[in-house]
mmCIF file of C-alpha atoms in Angstrom:
data_model
loop_
_atom_site.group_PDB
_atom_site.id
_atom_site.type_symbol
_atom_site.label_atom_id
_atom_site.label_comp_id
_atom_site.label_asym_id
_atom_site.label_seq_id
_atom_site.Cartn_x
_atom_site.Cartn_y
_atom_site.Cartn_z
ATOM 1 C CA MET A 1 13.601 6.456 7.185
ATOM 2 C CA GLN A 2 10.624 7.360 5.399
ATOM 3 C CA ILE A 3 10.873 8.940 2.019
ATOM 4 C CA GLU A 4 8.137 11.444 1.200
ATOM 5 C CA ILE A 5 7.340 13.344 -2.342
ATOM 6 C CA LEU A 6 5.692 16.561 -1.936
ATOM 7 C CA VAL A 7 4.104 17.817 -5.174
ATOM 8 C CA VAL A 8 2.004 20.627 -6.327
ATOM 9 C CA GLY A 9 -0.401 19.241 -8.962
ATOM 10 C CA ARG A 10 -1.940 16.061 -9.432
ATOM 11 C CA MET A 11 -0.918 13.559 -11.726
ATOM 12 C CA LYS A 12 -3.401 12.164 -14.341
ATOM 13 C CA ALA A 13 -3.689 8.577 -15.665
ATOM 14 C CA GLY A 14 -1.151 7.899 -18.596
ATOM 15 C CA PRO A 15 2.516 6.715 -19.259
ATOM 16 C CA GLU A 16 3.781 9.196 -16.650
ATOM 17 C CA ARG A 17 1.737 7.647 -14.069
ATOM 18 C CA GLU A 18 2.651 4.166 -15.035
ATOM 19 C CA LEU A 19 6.281 5.074 -14.916
ATOM 20 C CA TYR A 20 5.853 6.768 -11.392
ATOM 21 C CA ASN A 21 4.159 3.669 -10.129
ATOM 22 C CA ARG A 22 6.821 1.280 -11.566
ATOM 23 C CA TYR A 23 9.698 3.255 -9.663
ATOM 24 C CA SER A 24 7.578 3.856 -6.592
ATOM 25 C CA ASP A 25 6.946 -0.053 -6.308
ATOM 26 C CA ARG A 26 10.562 -0.786 -6.828
ATOM 27 C CA ILE A 27 11.468 1.687 -4.185
ATOM 28 C CA ALA A 28 9.010 0.107 -1.711
ATOM 29 C CA ARG A 29 10.435 -3.292 -2.272
ATOM 30 C CA SER A 30 14.020 -2.513 -2.643
ATOM 31 C CA GLY A 31 14.049 0.108 -0.036
ATOM 32 C CA ARG A 32 13.311 -2.405 2.952
ATOM 33 C CA SER A 33 16.635 -3.770 3.028
ATOM 34 C CA LEU A 34 18.184 -0.338 3.686
ATOM 35 C CA HIS A 35 15.412 0.432 6.221
ATOM 36 C CA LEU A 36 13.830 2.856 3.894
ATOM 37 C CA THR A 37 10.015 3.243 3.487
ATOM 38 C CA GLY A 38 7.808 4.936 1.016
ATOM 39 C CA PRO A 39 7.673 6.988 -1.102
ATOM 40 C CA ASN A 40 4.570 8.433 0.462
ATOM 41 C CA LEU A 41 3.116 10.780 -2.239
ATOM 42 C CA ILE A 42 1.653 14.061 -0.895
ATOM 43 C CA GLU A 43 -0.218 16.043 -3.785
ATOM 44 C CA ILE A 44 -1.854 19.135 -3.517
ATOM 45 C CA SER A 45 -3.797 21.126 -6.143
ATOM 46 C CA GLU A 46 -2.389 24.352 -7.532
ATOM 47 C CA SER A 47 -3.394 27.538 -5.702
ATOM 48 C CA LYS A 48 -5.885 29.798 -7.486
ATOM 49 C CA ALA A 49 -4.580 32.919 -5.950
ATOM 50 C CA ASP A 50 -4.201 35.716 -8.519
ATOM 51 C CA ASP A 51 -0.765 36.976 -7.260
ATOM 52 C CA VAL A 52 2.436 34.815 -8.082
ATOM 53 C CA ARG A 53 3.713 35.575 -4.373
ATOM 54 C CA LEU A 54 0.464 34.508 -2.688
ATOM 55 C CA ARG A 55 0.110 31.421 -4.945
ATOM 56 C CA LYS A 56 3.586 30.254 -3.969
ATOM 57 C CA GLN A 57 2.941 30.929 -0.252
ATOM 58 C CA ASP A 58 -0.407 29.180 -0.343
ATOM 59 C CA GLU A 59 1.200 26.192 -1.890
ATOM 60 C CA SER A 60 4.024 26.192 0.454
ATOM 61 C CA HIS A 61 1.858 26.334 3.234
ATOM 62 C CA GLN A 62 -0.388 23.427 2.140
ATOM 63 C CA LEU A 63 2.475 21.113 1.600
ATOM 64 C CA LEU A 64 4.185 21.898 4.606
ATOM 65 C CA SER A 65 0.980 21.352 6.797
ATOM 66 C CA LYS A 66 0.979 17.689 5.708
ATOM 67 C CA VAL A 67 4.431 16.862 6.842
ATOM 68 C CA GLU A 68 5.835 16.214 10.393
ATOM 69 C CA ARG A 69 7.864 18.972 11.982
ATOM 70 C CA ASP A 70 11.079 16.834 11.932
ATOM 71 C CA THR A 71 10.846 15.986 8.377
ATOM 72 C CA HIS A 72 13.899 17.067 6.401
ATOM 73 C CA VAL A 73 12.782 18.924 3.058
ATOM 74 C CA ILE A 74 14.801 18.941 -0.052
ATOM 75 C CA LEU A 75 13.721 21.230 -2.682
ATOM 76 C CA LEU A 76 13.709 20.292 -6.499
ATOM 77 C CA ASP A 77 14.465 23.731 -7.926
ATOM 78 C CA GLU A 78 15.850 25.222 -11.051
ATOM 79 C CA ASN A 79 18.345 27.164 -8.950
ATOM 80 C CA GLY A 80 19.358 24.187 -6.976
ATOM 81 C CA LYS A 81 22.842 22.500 -7.087
ATOM 82 C CA ASP A 82 23.541 19.750 -9.816
ATOM 83 C CA CYS A 83 24.301 16.385 -8.123
ATOM 84 C CA SER A 84 25.326 13.153 -9.727
ATOM 85 C CA SER A 85 23.354 9.953 -9.083
ATOM 86 C CA ARG A 86 26.105 8.854 -6.624
ATOM 87 C CA GLN A 87 25.958 12.167 -4.728
ATOM 88 C CA PHE A 88 22.155 11.784 -4.534
ATOM 89 C CA ALA A 89 22.661 8.385 -3.063
ATOM 90 C CA SER A 90 25.177 9.673 -0.632
ATOM 91 C CA LEU A 91 22.790 12.417 0.456
ATOM 92 C CA ILE A 92 19.926 10.015 1.333
ATOM 93 C CA SER A 93 22.579 7.771 3.064
ATOM 94 C CA SER A 94 23.906 10.719 4.954
ATOM 95 C CA GLU A 95 20.416 11.702 6.028
ATOM 96 C CA GLN A 96 19.713 8.321 7.233
ATOM 97 C CA GLN A 97 22.955 7.952 9.262
ATOM 98 C CA ALA A 98 22.150 11.216 10.888
ATOM 99 C CA GLY A 99 19.290 9.714 12.242
ATOM 100 C CA THR A 100 16.758 11.437 9.947
ATOM 101 C CA THR A 101 13.189 9.873 10.328
ATOM 102 C CA SER A 102 11.543 11.261 7.405
ATOM 103 C CA LEU A 103 12.986 12.964 4.400
ATOM 104 C CA ALA A 104 10.925 14.902 1.794
ATOM 105 C CA PHE A 105 11.504 15.849 -1.797
ATOM 106 C CA ALA A 106 9.631 18.823 -2.811
ATOM 107 C CA ILE A 107 8.648 19.779 -6.377
ATOM 108 C CA GLY A 108 6.743 23.174 -6.425
ATOM 109 C CA GLY A 109 4.133 24.643 -8.810
ATOM 110 C CA PRO A 110 4.573 26.376 -11.986
ATOM 111 C CA ASP A 111 5.801 29.409 -10.226
ATOM 112 C CA GLY A 112 8.310 27.568 -8.082
ATOM 113 C CA HIS A 113 8.635 27.496 -4.303
ATOM 114 C CA GLY A 114 7.370 29.998 -1.744
ATOM 115 C CA GLU A 115 9.659 31.556 0.931
ATOM 116 C CA GLU A 116 8.134 29.183 3.791
ATOM 117 C CA MET A 117 9.191 26.252 1.810
ATOM 118 C CA ARG A 118 12.637 27.609 0.960
ATOM 119 C CA ASN A 119 13.219 28.567 4.583
ATOM 120 C CA ARG A 120 12.311 24.991 5.639
ATOM 121 C CA ALA A 121 14.578 23.213 3.209
ATOM 122 C CA ILE A 122 17.849 21.752 4.188
ATOM 123 C CA ARG A 123 18.934 22.066 0.601
ATOM 124 C CA SER A 124 17.943 22.667 -2.970
ATOM 125 C CA ILE A 125 18.868 20.259 -6.058
ATOM 126 C CA ARG A 126 18.027 20.278 -9.699
ATOM 127 C CA PHE A 127 18.100 17.925 -12.621
ATOM 128 C CA GLY A 128 20.263 20.020 -14.727
ATOM 129 C CA SER A 129 19.743 23.562 -16.219
ATOM 130 C CA MET A 130 16.774 22.627 -18.392
ATOM 131 C CA THR A 131 13.134 23.029 -17.159
ATOM 132 C CA TRP A 132 11.189 19.745 -16.911
ATOM 133 C CA PRO A 133 7.494 19.334 -16.924
ATOM 134 C CA HIS A 134 6.308 18.489 -13.489
ATOM 135 C CA GLN A 135 5.024 15.057 -14.379
ATOM 136 C CA LEU A 136 8.353 14.176 -15.747
ATOM 137 C CA ALA A 137 10.202 15.633 -12.865
ATOM 138 C CA ARG A 138 8.192 13.454 -10.502
ATOM 139 C CA VAL A 139 8.945 10.316 -12.618
ATOM 140 C CA MET A 140 12.867 11.491 -12.709
ATOM 141 C CA LEU A 141 12.797 11.931 -9.029
ATOM 142 C CA THR A 142 11.345 8.455 -8.069
ATOM 143 C CA GLU A 143 13.780 6.937 -10.675
ATOM 144 C CA GLN A 144 16.701 8.615 -8.831
ATOM 145 C CA ILE A 145 15.616 7.622 -5.496
ATOM 146 C CA TYR A 146 15.320 3.982 -6.850
ATOM 147 C CA ARG A 147 18.888 4.359 -8.349
ATOM 148 C CA ALA A 148 20.069 5.664 -5.143
ATOM 149 C CA ILE A 149 18.668 2.521 -3.421
ATOM 150 C CA THR A 150 20.432 0.229 -5.947
ATOM 151 C CA ILE A 151 23.774 2.326 -5.519
ATOM 152 C CA LEU A 152 23.656 1.860 -1.789
ATOM 153 C CA SER A 153 22.676 -1.788 -1.703
ATOM 154 C CA GLY A 154 25.348 -2.739 -4.464
ATOM 155 C CA HIS A 155 22.814 -3.755 -7.143
ATOM 156 C CA PRO A 156 23.982 -3.531 -10.469
ATOM 157 C CA TYR A 157 21.138 -1.371 -11.863
ATOM 158 C CA HIS A 158 23.473 1.732 -11.856
ATOM 159 C CA ARG A 159 26.620 1.662 -14.200
ATOM 160 C CA GLU A 160 29.257 4.204 -14.389
#
């Protein structure tokens, strides 16, 4: 199963980029044994539209135009459901066992996700009730994907 990360905004050089790259490399190496590939990072620039609704609509359309029709999309959203690392691993495993060929995690822009993206998503999750900068959310997501792989493969990285 291909793992994709859909992001509004581009990450600049710096410590967040280094951490993202570190976990992304770990995912690519460790995921092979579980038949997981990626992560394939898809970045778009923030919309310049004046209206919030139009910005979200434009960003959703741009992101969705870059993924295959059969890709399952999971939103990272402040109103999403909390889940533990084990539940997150179980989510990935369940998608893979169901025959999903591509699973995409979407981080919206500063205004959040548009309706087109919300309608396309199979679920919505969050990293707690706090608001996180998009660059840190990207790092946290890649770390959690890596952690899920270690949980699923029985590696001791994750401790209870």
